Short mmCIF file of C-alpha atoms and ligand atoms in Angstrom, two decimals:
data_model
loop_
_atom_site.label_atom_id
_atom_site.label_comp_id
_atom_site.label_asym_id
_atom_site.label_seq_id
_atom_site.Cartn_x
_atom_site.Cartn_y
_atom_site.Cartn_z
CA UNK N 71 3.00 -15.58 10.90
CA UNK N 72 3.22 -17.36 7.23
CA UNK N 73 -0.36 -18.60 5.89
CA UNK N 74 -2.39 -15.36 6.27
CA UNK N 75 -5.86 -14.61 4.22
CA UNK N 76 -5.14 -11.41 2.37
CA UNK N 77 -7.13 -10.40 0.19
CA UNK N 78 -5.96 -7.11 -2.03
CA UNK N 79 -8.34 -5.00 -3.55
CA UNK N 80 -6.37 -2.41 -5.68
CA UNK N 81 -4.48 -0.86 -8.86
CA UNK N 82 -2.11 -2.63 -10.88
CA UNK N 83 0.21 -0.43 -13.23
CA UNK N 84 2.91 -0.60 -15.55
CA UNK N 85 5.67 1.92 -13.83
CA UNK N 86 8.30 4.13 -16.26
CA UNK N 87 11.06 5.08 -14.89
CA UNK N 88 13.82 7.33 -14.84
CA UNK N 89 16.41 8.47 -12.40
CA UNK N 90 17.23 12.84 -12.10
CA UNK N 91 19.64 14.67 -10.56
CA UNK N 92 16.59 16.60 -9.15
CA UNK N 93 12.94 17.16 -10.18
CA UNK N 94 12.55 19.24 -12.83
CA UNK N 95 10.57 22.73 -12.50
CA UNK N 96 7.38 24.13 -14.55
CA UNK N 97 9.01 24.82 -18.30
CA UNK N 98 12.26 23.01 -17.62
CA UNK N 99 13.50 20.14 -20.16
CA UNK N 100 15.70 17.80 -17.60
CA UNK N 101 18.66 15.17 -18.76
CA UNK N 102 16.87 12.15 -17.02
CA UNK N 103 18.99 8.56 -17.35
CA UNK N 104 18.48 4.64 -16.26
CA UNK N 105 15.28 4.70 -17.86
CA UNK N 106 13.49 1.20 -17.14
CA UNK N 107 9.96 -0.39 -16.79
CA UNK N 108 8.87 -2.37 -13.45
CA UNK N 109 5.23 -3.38 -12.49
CA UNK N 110 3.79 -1.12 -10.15
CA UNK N 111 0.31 -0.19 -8.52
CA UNK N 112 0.02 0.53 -4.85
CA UNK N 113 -2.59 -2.82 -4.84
CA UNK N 114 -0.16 -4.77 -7.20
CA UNK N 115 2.85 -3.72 -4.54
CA UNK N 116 1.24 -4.54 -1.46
CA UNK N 117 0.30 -7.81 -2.94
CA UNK N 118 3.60 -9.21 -4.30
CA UNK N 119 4.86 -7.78 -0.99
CA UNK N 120 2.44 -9.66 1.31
CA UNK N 121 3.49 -13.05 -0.82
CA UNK N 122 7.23 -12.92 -0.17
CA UNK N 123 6.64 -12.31 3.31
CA UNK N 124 4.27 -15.85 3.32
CA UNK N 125 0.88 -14.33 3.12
CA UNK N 126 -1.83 -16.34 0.94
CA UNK N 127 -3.02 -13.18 -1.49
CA UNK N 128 -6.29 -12.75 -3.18
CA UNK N 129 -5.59 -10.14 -5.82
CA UNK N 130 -8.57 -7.47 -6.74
CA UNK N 131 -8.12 -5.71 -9.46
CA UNK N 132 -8.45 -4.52 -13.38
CA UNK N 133 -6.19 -4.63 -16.08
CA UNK N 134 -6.07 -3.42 -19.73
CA UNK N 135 -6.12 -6.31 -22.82
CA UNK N 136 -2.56 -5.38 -23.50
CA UNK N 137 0.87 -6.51 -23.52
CA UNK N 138 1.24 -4.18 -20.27
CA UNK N 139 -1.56 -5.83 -18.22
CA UNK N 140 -0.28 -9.22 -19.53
CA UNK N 141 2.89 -8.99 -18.06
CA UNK N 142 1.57 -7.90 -15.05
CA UNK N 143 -0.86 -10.67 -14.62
CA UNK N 144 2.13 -13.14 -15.35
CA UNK N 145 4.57 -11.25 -12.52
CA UNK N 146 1.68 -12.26 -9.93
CA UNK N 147 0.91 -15.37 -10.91
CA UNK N 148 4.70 -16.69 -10.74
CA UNK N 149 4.83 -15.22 -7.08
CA UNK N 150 1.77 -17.32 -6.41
CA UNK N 151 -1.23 -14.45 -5.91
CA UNK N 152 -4.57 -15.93 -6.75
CA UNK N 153 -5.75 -13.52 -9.37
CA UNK N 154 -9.36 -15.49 -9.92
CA UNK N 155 -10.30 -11.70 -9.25
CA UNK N 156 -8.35 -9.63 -10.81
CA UNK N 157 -10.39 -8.44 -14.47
CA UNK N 158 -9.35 -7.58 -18.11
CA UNK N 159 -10.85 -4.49 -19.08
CA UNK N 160 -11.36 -4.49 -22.94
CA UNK N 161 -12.32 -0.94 -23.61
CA UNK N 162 -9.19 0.92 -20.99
CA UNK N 163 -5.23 0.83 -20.95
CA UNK N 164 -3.63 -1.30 -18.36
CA UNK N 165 -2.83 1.91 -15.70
CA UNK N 166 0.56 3.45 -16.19
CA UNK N 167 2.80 5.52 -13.68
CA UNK N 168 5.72 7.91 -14.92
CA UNK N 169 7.70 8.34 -12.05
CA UNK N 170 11.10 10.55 -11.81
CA UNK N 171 13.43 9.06 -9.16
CA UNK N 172 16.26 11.61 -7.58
CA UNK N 173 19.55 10.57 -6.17
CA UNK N 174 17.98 11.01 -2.78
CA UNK N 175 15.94 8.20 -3.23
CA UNK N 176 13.01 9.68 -3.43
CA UNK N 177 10.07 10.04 -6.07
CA UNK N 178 7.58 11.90 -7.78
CA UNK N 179 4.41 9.62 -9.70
CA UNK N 180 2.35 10.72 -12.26
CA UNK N 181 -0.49 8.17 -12.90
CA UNK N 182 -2.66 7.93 -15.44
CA UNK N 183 -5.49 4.84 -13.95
CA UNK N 184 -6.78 3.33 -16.95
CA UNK N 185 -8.18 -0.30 -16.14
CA UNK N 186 -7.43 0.55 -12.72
CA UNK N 187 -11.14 2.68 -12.92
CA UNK N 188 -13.08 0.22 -14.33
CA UNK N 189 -13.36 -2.13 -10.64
CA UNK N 190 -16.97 -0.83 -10.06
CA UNK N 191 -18.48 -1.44 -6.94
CA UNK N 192 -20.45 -4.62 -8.57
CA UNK N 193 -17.27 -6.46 -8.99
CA UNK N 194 -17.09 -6.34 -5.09
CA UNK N 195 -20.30 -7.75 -5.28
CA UNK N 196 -19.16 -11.25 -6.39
CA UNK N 197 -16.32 -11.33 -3.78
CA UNK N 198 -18.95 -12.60 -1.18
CA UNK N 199 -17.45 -16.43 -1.36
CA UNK N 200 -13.84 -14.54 -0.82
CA UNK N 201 -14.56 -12.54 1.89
CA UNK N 202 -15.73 -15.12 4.06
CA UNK N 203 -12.59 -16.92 3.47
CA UNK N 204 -10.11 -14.29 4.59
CA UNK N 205 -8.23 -12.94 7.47
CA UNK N 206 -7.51 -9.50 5.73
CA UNK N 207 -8.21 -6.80 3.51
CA UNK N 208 -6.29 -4.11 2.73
CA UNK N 209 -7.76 -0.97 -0.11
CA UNK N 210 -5.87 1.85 -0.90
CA UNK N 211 -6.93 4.90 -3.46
CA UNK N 212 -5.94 4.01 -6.59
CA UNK N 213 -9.20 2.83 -7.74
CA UNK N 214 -12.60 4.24 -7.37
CA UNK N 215 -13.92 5.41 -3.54
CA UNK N 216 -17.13 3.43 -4.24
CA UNK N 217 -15.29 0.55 -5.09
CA UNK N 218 -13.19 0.94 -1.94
CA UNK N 219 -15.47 1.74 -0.21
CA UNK N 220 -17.92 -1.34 -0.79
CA UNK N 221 -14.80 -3.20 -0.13
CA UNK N 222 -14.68 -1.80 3.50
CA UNK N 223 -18.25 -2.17 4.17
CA UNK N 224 -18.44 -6.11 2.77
CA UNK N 225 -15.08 -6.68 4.75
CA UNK N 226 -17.25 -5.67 8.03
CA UNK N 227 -20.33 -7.63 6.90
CA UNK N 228 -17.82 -10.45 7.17
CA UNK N 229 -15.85 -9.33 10.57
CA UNK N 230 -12.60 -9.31 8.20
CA UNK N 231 -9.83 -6.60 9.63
CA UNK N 232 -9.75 -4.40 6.69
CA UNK N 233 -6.74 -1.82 6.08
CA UNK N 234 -7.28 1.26 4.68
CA UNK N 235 -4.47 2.75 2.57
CA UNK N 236 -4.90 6.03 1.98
CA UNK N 237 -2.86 6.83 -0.87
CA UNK N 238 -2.76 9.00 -2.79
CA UNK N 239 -4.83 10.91 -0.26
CA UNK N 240 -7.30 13.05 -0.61
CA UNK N 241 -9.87 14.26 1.84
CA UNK N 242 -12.53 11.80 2.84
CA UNK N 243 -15.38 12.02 4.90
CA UNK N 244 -15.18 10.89 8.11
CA UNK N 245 -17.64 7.73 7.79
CA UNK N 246 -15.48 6.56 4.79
CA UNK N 247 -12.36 6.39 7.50
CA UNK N 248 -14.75 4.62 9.56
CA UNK N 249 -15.18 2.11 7.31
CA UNK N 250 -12.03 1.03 8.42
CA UNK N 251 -10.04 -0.74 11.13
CA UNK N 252 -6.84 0.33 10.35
CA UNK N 253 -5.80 3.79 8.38
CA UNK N 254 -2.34 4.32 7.20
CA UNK N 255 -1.09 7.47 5.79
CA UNK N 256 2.38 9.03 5.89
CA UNK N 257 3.38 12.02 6.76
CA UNK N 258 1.70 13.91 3.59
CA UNK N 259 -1.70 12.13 3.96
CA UNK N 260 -2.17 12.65 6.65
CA UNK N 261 -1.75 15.76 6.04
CA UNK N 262 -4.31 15.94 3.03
CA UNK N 263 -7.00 13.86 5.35
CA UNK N 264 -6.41 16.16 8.67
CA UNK N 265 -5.27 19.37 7.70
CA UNK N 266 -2.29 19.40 10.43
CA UNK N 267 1.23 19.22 9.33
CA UNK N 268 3.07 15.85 10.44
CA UNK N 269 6.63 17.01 10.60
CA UNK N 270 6.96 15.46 14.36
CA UNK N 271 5.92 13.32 16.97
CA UNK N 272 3.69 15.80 18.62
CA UNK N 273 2.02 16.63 14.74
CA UNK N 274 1.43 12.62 13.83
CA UNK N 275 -0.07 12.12 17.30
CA UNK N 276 -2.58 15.10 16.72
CA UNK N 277 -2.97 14.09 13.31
CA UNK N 278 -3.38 10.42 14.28
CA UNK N 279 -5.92 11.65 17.05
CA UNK N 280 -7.86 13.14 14.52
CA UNK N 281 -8.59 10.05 12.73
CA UNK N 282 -9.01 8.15 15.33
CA UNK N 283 -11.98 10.55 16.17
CA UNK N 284 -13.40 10.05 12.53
CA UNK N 285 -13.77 6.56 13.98
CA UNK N 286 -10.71 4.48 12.84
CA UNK N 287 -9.61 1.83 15.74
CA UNK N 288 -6.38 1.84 15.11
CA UNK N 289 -3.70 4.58 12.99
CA UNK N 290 -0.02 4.11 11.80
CA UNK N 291 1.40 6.88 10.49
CA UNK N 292 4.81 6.07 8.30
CA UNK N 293 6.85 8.53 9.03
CA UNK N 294 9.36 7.12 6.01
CA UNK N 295 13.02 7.17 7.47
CA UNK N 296 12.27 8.30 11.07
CA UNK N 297 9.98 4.71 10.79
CA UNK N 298 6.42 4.63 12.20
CA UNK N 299 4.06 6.04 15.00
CA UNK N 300 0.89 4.06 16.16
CA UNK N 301 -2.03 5.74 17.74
CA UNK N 302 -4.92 3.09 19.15
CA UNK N 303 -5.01 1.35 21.95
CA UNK N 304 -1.89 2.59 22.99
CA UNK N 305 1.05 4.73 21.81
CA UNK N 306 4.09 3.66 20.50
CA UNK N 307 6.87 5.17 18.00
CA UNK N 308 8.94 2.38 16.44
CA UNK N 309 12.46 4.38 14.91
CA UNK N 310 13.15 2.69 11.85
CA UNK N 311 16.39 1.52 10.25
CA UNK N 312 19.78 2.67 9.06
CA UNK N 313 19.84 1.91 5.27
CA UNK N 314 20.93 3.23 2.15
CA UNK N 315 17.95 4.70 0.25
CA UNK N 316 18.41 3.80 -3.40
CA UNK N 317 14.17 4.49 -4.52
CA UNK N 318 11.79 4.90 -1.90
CA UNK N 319 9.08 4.30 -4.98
CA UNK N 320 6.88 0.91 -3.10
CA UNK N 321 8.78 1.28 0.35
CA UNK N 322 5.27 2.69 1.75
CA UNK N 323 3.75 -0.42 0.07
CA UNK N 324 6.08 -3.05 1.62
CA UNK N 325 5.23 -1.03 4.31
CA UNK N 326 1.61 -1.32 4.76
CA UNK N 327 1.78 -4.99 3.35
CA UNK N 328 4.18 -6.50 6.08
CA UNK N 329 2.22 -4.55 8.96
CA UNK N 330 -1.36 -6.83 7.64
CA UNK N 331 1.09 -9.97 7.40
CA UNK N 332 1.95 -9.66 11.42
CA UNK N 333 -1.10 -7.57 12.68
CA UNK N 334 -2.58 -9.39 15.42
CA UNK N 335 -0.08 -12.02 15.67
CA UNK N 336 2.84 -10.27 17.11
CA UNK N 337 2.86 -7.34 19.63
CA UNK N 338 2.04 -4.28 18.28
CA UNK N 339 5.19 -2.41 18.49
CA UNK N 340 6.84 -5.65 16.98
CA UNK N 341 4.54 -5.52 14.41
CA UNK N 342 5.71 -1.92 13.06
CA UNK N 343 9.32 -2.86 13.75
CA UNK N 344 8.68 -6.01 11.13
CA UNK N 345 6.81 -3.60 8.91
CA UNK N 346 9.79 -0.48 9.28
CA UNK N 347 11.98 -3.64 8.18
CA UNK N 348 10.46 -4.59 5.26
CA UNK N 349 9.83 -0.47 4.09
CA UNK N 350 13.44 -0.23 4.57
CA UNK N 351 14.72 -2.89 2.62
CA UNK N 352 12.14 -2.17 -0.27
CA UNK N 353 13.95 1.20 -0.62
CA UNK N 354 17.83 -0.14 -0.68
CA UNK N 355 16.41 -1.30 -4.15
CA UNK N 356 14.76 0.28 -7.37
CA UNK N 357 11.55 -0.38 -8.50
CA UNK N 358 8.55 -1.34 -6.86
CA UNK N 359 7.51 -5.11 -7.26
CA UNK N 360 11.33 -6.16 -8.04
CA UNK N 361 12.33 -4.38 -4.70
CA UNK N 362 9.63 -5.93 -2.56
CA UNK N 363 11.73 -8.11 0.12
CA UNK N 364 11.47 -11.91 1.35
CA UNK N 365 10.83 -13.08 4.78
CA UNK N 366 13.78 -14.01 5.61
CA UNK N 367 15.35 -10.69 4.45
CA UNK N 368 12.74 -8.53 6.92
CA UNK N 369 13.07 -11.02 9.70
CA UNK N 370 17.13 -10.65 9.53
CA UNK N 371 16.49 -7.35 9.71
CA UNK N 372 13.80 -6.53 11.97
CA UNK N 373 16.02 -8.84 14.67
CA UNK N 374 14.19 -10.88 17.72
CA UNK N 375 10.17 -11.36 17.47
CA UNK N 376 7.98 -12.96 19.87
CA UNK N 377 7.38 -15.59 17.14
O1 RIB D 217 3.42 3.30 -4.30
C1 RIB D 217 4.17 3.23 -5.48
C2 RIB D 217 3.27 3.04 -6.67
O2 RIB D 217 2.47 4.19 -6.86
C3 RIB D 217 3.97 2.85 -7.98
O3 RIB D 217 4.28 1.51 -8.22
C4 RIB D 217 3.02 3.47 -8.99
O4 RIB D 217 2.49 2.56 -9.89
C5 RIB D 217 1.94 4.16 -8.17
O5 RIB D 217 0.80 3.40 -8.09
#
């Protein structure tokens, strides 16, 4: 499964940090503690996650001229992501996310895009020696839908399986989701895309249904701890695993990242058992890049594969 063309068109942030007892209401002024900076960005994520599991990763993306963006670029470089593509925007900020983690593990993000909004559709224009040189692409919606979307449409000029992210979600027209091979929300986005509630089996596969209709091939829906549901050419819920949820912040990107490492080379519901793995064991750990698991981590995990 190692060796993989993946290219990564996305955002690349600067994440600040701080653990609460519990999210703080309108007007309230919250004790927060554990304060800390990691690199972040869904893109950024996905890509430091698809190169610990073995992928080869094309990085897409802008950064600010500033020590933020710097560090970033250095973080992907030492994991070994080609960033030949991946800009410096002089005029914005490298993007930045302020994100409150609870004891439960899970998050709330605030993001502020900077850099991340200046990857205009023209920069996809250049990717044309890339594309034909990949296996992969995934997007998700933390830069412009123009941009994204000109990645989707070049990805299928080039019969590359592209992966549509859709987070954060919003509602997209149904030819954008056909742009697409693949579509990927959890449980809230797919709210946001379908209008139906996803708080079951029965909900996801309605939701999923939906989607599919829109013209998307295939849909996983992460269903977080209860693992993932796959709607396509067949049906299959794959429960995910036992852990200890420390910060769930990246666990959908290790998600999304391990399920384009394995799609098409293992069985489907293998697949989302590799990919439930490798969620899982991004959220036994903070942060988002530093929690991002190897491949021998998410295969001791994710037990026997047809590999
Ligand atoms: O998916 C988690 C990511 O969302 C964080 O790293 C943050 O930067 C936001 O993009």
């Amino acid at each position: 499964m190692a060796g993989k063309k993946i290219a990564i068109a996305g955002s690349a942030n600067m994440d600040l940090i701080m653990r609460v007892a519990h999210f703080p209401k309108p007007g309230e002024t919250l004790a927060g503690k554990d304060f800390t900076t990691a690199h972040g960005g869904k893109g950024a994520n996905q890509a430091v996650a698809a190169a610990r599991l073995g992928a080869q990763v094309s990085f897409i993306g802008s950064v600010g001229n500033d020590s933020f963006g710097n560090q970033q670029r250095k973080e992907m470089e030492n994991e070994g992501i080609n960033l030949r593509y991946l800009k410096t925007d002089p005029a914005l900020p490298t993007g930045t996310a302020i994100i409150l983690v609870a004891d439960s593990g899970e998050n709330m993000i605030i993001l502020d895009a900077g850099a991340n909004q200046a990857l205009h559709p023209e920069d996809i224009h250049l990717l044309k020696p890339l594309f034909s040189d990949v296996d992969r692409l995934i997007c998700q919606l933390e830069t412009p839908l123009d941009t994204v979307r000109e990645a989707l449409e070049l990805a299928r000029t080039y019969n590359v399986f592209s992966i549509l992210d859709v987070a954060p979600a919003c509602p997209l027209p149904p030819d954008f989701i056909a742009a697409a091979d693949l579509v990927t929300p959890n449980e809230s986005e797919a709210e946001i895309l379908t209008g139906i509630k996803v708080d079951s089996l029965d909900s996801a596969r309605a939701a999923a249904e939906r989607i599919a209709g829109w013209g998307a091939r295939h849909v996983v829906i992460k269903l977080g701890a209860k693992g993932s549901y796959y709607f396509g050419d067949e049906e299959i819920y794959a429960p995910s695993f036992e852990i200890n949820a420390v910060d769930t912040t990246g666990a959908g990107d290790a998600f999304t990242a391990a399920l384009a490492v394995v799609w098409g080379t293992l069985p489907t519901a293998e697949a989302l058992r590799f990919a439930n793995a490798a969620g899982a064991l991004a959220a036994t750990r903070p942060g988002a890049q530093p929690s991002m698991p190897s491949l021998e981590e998410v295969l001791a995990l994710a037990g026997s594969l047809s590999v």
